[in-house]
Amino acid sequence: MQWDIVIGLEIHVQLATKTKIFSGSSTAFGAEPNTQANAVDLAMPGTLPVPNEQAFRYAVMFGLATNAEIGRRSMFERKNYFYPDLPKGYQTTQLAQPIVGPGHVDIDLADGSTKRVRIHHAHLEEDAGKSLHEDYHGMSGIDLNRAGTPLIEVVTEPDMNTAEEAVAFAKKLHSLVTSLGICDGDMSQGSMRFDVNISLKPKGSETLGTRTETKNLNSFRFMEQAIAHEVERQMDILEDGGTITQETRLYNGDRDESRSMRSKEEANDYRYFPCPDLLPVEIDDAFIEDARARLPELPDARKARFKEQYGLNDYDAGVLSGDARLAAFFEETLEHGKDAKLAANWIQGEFSARLNAEEKSVAESPISGAQLGALVTRIADNTVSSAGAKKVFEALWSGENDNVDAIIDAKGLKQVSDTGALESMVDEVLAGMPDQVAQYQSEDDPKKRKKMLGGFMGPLMKASKGQGNPKLFNEILVRKLAG
Amino acid sequence: MHNKSVAELSKELDSGKISSVELAQQFLDRLKQEDGKYNSFITISDEQALAEAKSADEMRAAGKATVWTGVPFAHKDIFCTNGVRTSCGSKMLENFVPPYDATVTEKFKAAGAVCLGKTNMDEFAMGSSNESSFFGAVTNPWGLSNGEKRVPGGSSGGSAAAVAARLVPAATGTDTGGSIRQPAALCGITGLKPTYGRVSRYGMIAFASSLDQGGPMARSAEDAALMMNVMAGFDPKDSTCIDRDVPDYTATLNEPLKGLRIGLPKEYFSDQLSPAMEAQVRNAVREYEKLGATVKDVSLPNAKLAIAAYYVIAPAEASANLSRFDGVRYGYRCADPKDLMDMYTRTRAEGFGNEVKRRILVGSYALSAGYFDAYYLKAQKVRRLIQQDFINAFKDVDVLMSPVTPSPAFIQGEKTTDPVSMYLEDVFTIAINLAGIPAMSVPAGFVDGLPVGLQIIGDYFSEARLLNAAHQFQQVTDWHQREPQ
């Protein structure tokens, strides 16, 4: 049987406010446990929440960037459940009146087409703390540093039909919130977490199947794997004539396994009701216009501009515009090295490879855009060969020297492009290789001849101590051997 | 000294006849000697009180004294006091010492007042007789001379009894459904529940957040006004606190009452009220007429729905507010929990008393899936109707007057097995909290030797007018000066 896959996402986006949503504690990541939890975060008796205006501003910016209606009057509710890392015994969140109403995001697919994914709503809420189950000799530790960190939870319509689309949406959202500057986008620190709702239905059927929710996926790769895994699991059950249980599942990415966390019957009755400690929040035109004025260039507009302004192809423009910091790095590179195609290749090639290899973000790169730009300039004007440029890049990366020209001089990487000097080197090398010259000249197949040229390049580069311009050597060789 | 008002004690201190430390010591000695009869205090904080008195003397020497500097008083044990145990009348917080002050606590400290300790109360402010306290019932100073142990009312029963017994000239209280006014009435003192949002709730342990309001309990309207001058005002730490100028509540105490329009809600003079009580209240209203006020009957048609609505909304909010008492971070934790669920269930089963558990269950039920609309939402609609009744009434009158309670202080144990009869104690006070308006209880006579309270209800932010009306009444009557034997 053929199946349609239906996917909807819920994405928790940690907002990059300096302080928590209802208290003045810092939200910085990585501090000693419970050093960033004050009396309000600890839910000490009598303490009260005070809303952080910046969280509202960020949520409104998100709404504007996703073409959404802004909730003019939003309301916080209490979601009641007991858990040790939930200090108040309820989460302050939004339900009936969220700050961001229906909106949409367009995603680009591999076949070049574009798909619109609708957003049902996005609401503001507080994050919980963390339970630490290791190193406590059978007991659990509680770290409340994260408790009260502002989140927006983005809830999509079930508009995605493949893992590829879901990942494309997730990446697009990542690109949006990092471009907006409202989230640091650091997935390894939990700044974005995905819950995936998946159901299957017979191909073409109008009726949705029973869905499962796989919670807390914190990388694009795990998300893609979890979807593939869950689709296969559901398909196996359905094709064996079974039925899907509505439940929440947990996916273990390291083992590619999932297990049921709780079924619908076991689900909590959260007993939502309006939080009496917080008045409804009225968002007026001035607040919205202020937020609009703070919107930076968004990824779609940036991609179009990169194509137009720098003549990049669709793929390069997409990659370089997607991540705000990478885009800024690219443009900084271009300020110092005019060749956009060359810069694009270096950033997507050597630069990205090194970042990935060392698990560094663009912000942590030891090389600046200005340095890479200077290198691009020297490649473009033939001062260094691409092999030489890699050596320069290496020296920059390792911090051995921070000046491109100084490295080129110090390492003797400057190419010799003086035709007279190169010609005499060619004459000398050819004179010492009479057999190979004869062999070349008796060969009729141009392909084989081209291949045989390589045999002369080695000695030539050696003769020039690696500094001869390979392109010029090639031209001279071809001319001399023909003559 | 113990019979003097806040204003009088302030003058004594100003004159230099007595120092703050001496005054504090006198009050502490008397408090320890006398409170065995009443059990009105949970904690007497000698050490901190004497330290505060010493600072008060220094403040005075530096010329920075306020009316309150060096004046002893007490906090209801619901206001967090940095370094002094704050129990909220519960085993759950039997050993809880907050590392912070409530905003109200901070304000009294800044004024230089000397807090002698923390007064007894119904557990988590849930009760109308002060019998639900983990620290034992409070005995009303009135009736003791006949050998009767009567309730002081609740939940601010410790504050009311302590003020009536002259252990302190004034004490803070909180009022969610009548918890300042009902004990003030039963103990023959003066109490004010301010407009919701007038006094910060920060650091005041929450019962029902949309109804809770702190306020003054003292022997006279003048002292209550002096307390309001300290307590009232915007607090950025409480989002429900209202940013509005605070008047000097003593400035208008002596305004004449000529032309004051009084409304008598006919629903509050129903057959729930004993004839003897009604006679006292009507006598008090006649005094107002003599002072130049005019009186007319008004109607609050939805008043009868108030108790039902309140006992959905207040427990619903309480059920969530009390979830934080889970044994994880502070407060009581059961011994040797087997696992997490065992820790939660036993901690809460052992740490909370019966009335608190009853309200958590009622509130959880009212918020449950399938019942939310029928209970919580319906109650909120009723709440708006009740609010509208008062708004309509204040189109024609300046204040409303009524009894505070249906009957005087009852004998301890009389109503503990019948929660509904206990809830009916607040039949005349609860609607005021639902509407968020201010109201006072003013001593207005006696029935069978027990005090009767007159309730004066005002429009939003009319505290100054209420205090003025009460003060003028206290200029021509002496009910508030009667002392229990």
PDB file of C-alpha atoms in Angstrom, chain A residues 217-219 221-223 225-226 229 250-258:
ATOM      1  CA  LEU A 217      14.999  16.361  19.149  1.00  0.00           C
ATOM      2  CA  ASN A 218      17.903  18.768  19.286  1.00  0.00           C
ATOM      3  CA  SER A 219      19.671  18.402  15.940  1.00  0.00           C
ATOM      4  CA  ARG A 221      20.232  15.033  11.844  1.00  0.00           C
ATOM      5  CA  PHE A 222      18.389  13.402  14.734  1.00  0.00           C
ATOM      6  CA  MET A 223      15.178  14.955  13.529  1.00  0.00           C
ATOM      7  CA  GLN A 225      16.509  10.078  11.540  1.00  0.00           C
ATOM      8  CA  ALA A 226      13.657  10.164  14.028  1.00  0.00           C
ATOM      9  CA  HIS A 229      12.406   5.771  12.073  1.00  0.00           C
ATOM     10  CA  LEU A 250      11.238   9.510  22.879  1.00  0.00           C
ATOM     11  CA  TYR A 251      13.881   8.916  20.221  1.00  0.00           C
ATOM     12  CA  ASN A 252      17.401   7.835  21.041  1.00  0.00           C
ATOM     13  CA  GLY A 253      19.565   9.148  18.215  1.00  0.00           C
ATOM     14  CA  ASP A 254      22.668   7.228  19.229  1.00  0.00           C
ATOM     15  CA  ARG A 255      20.867   3.905  18.946  1.00  0.00           C
ATOM     16  CA  ASP A 256      18.233   4.859  16.361  1.00  0.00           C
ATOM     17  CA  GLU A 257      15.536   3.566  18.716  1.00  0.00           C
ATOM     18  CA  SER A 258      12.360   5.029  20.080  1.00  0.00           C
TER      19      SER A 258
END
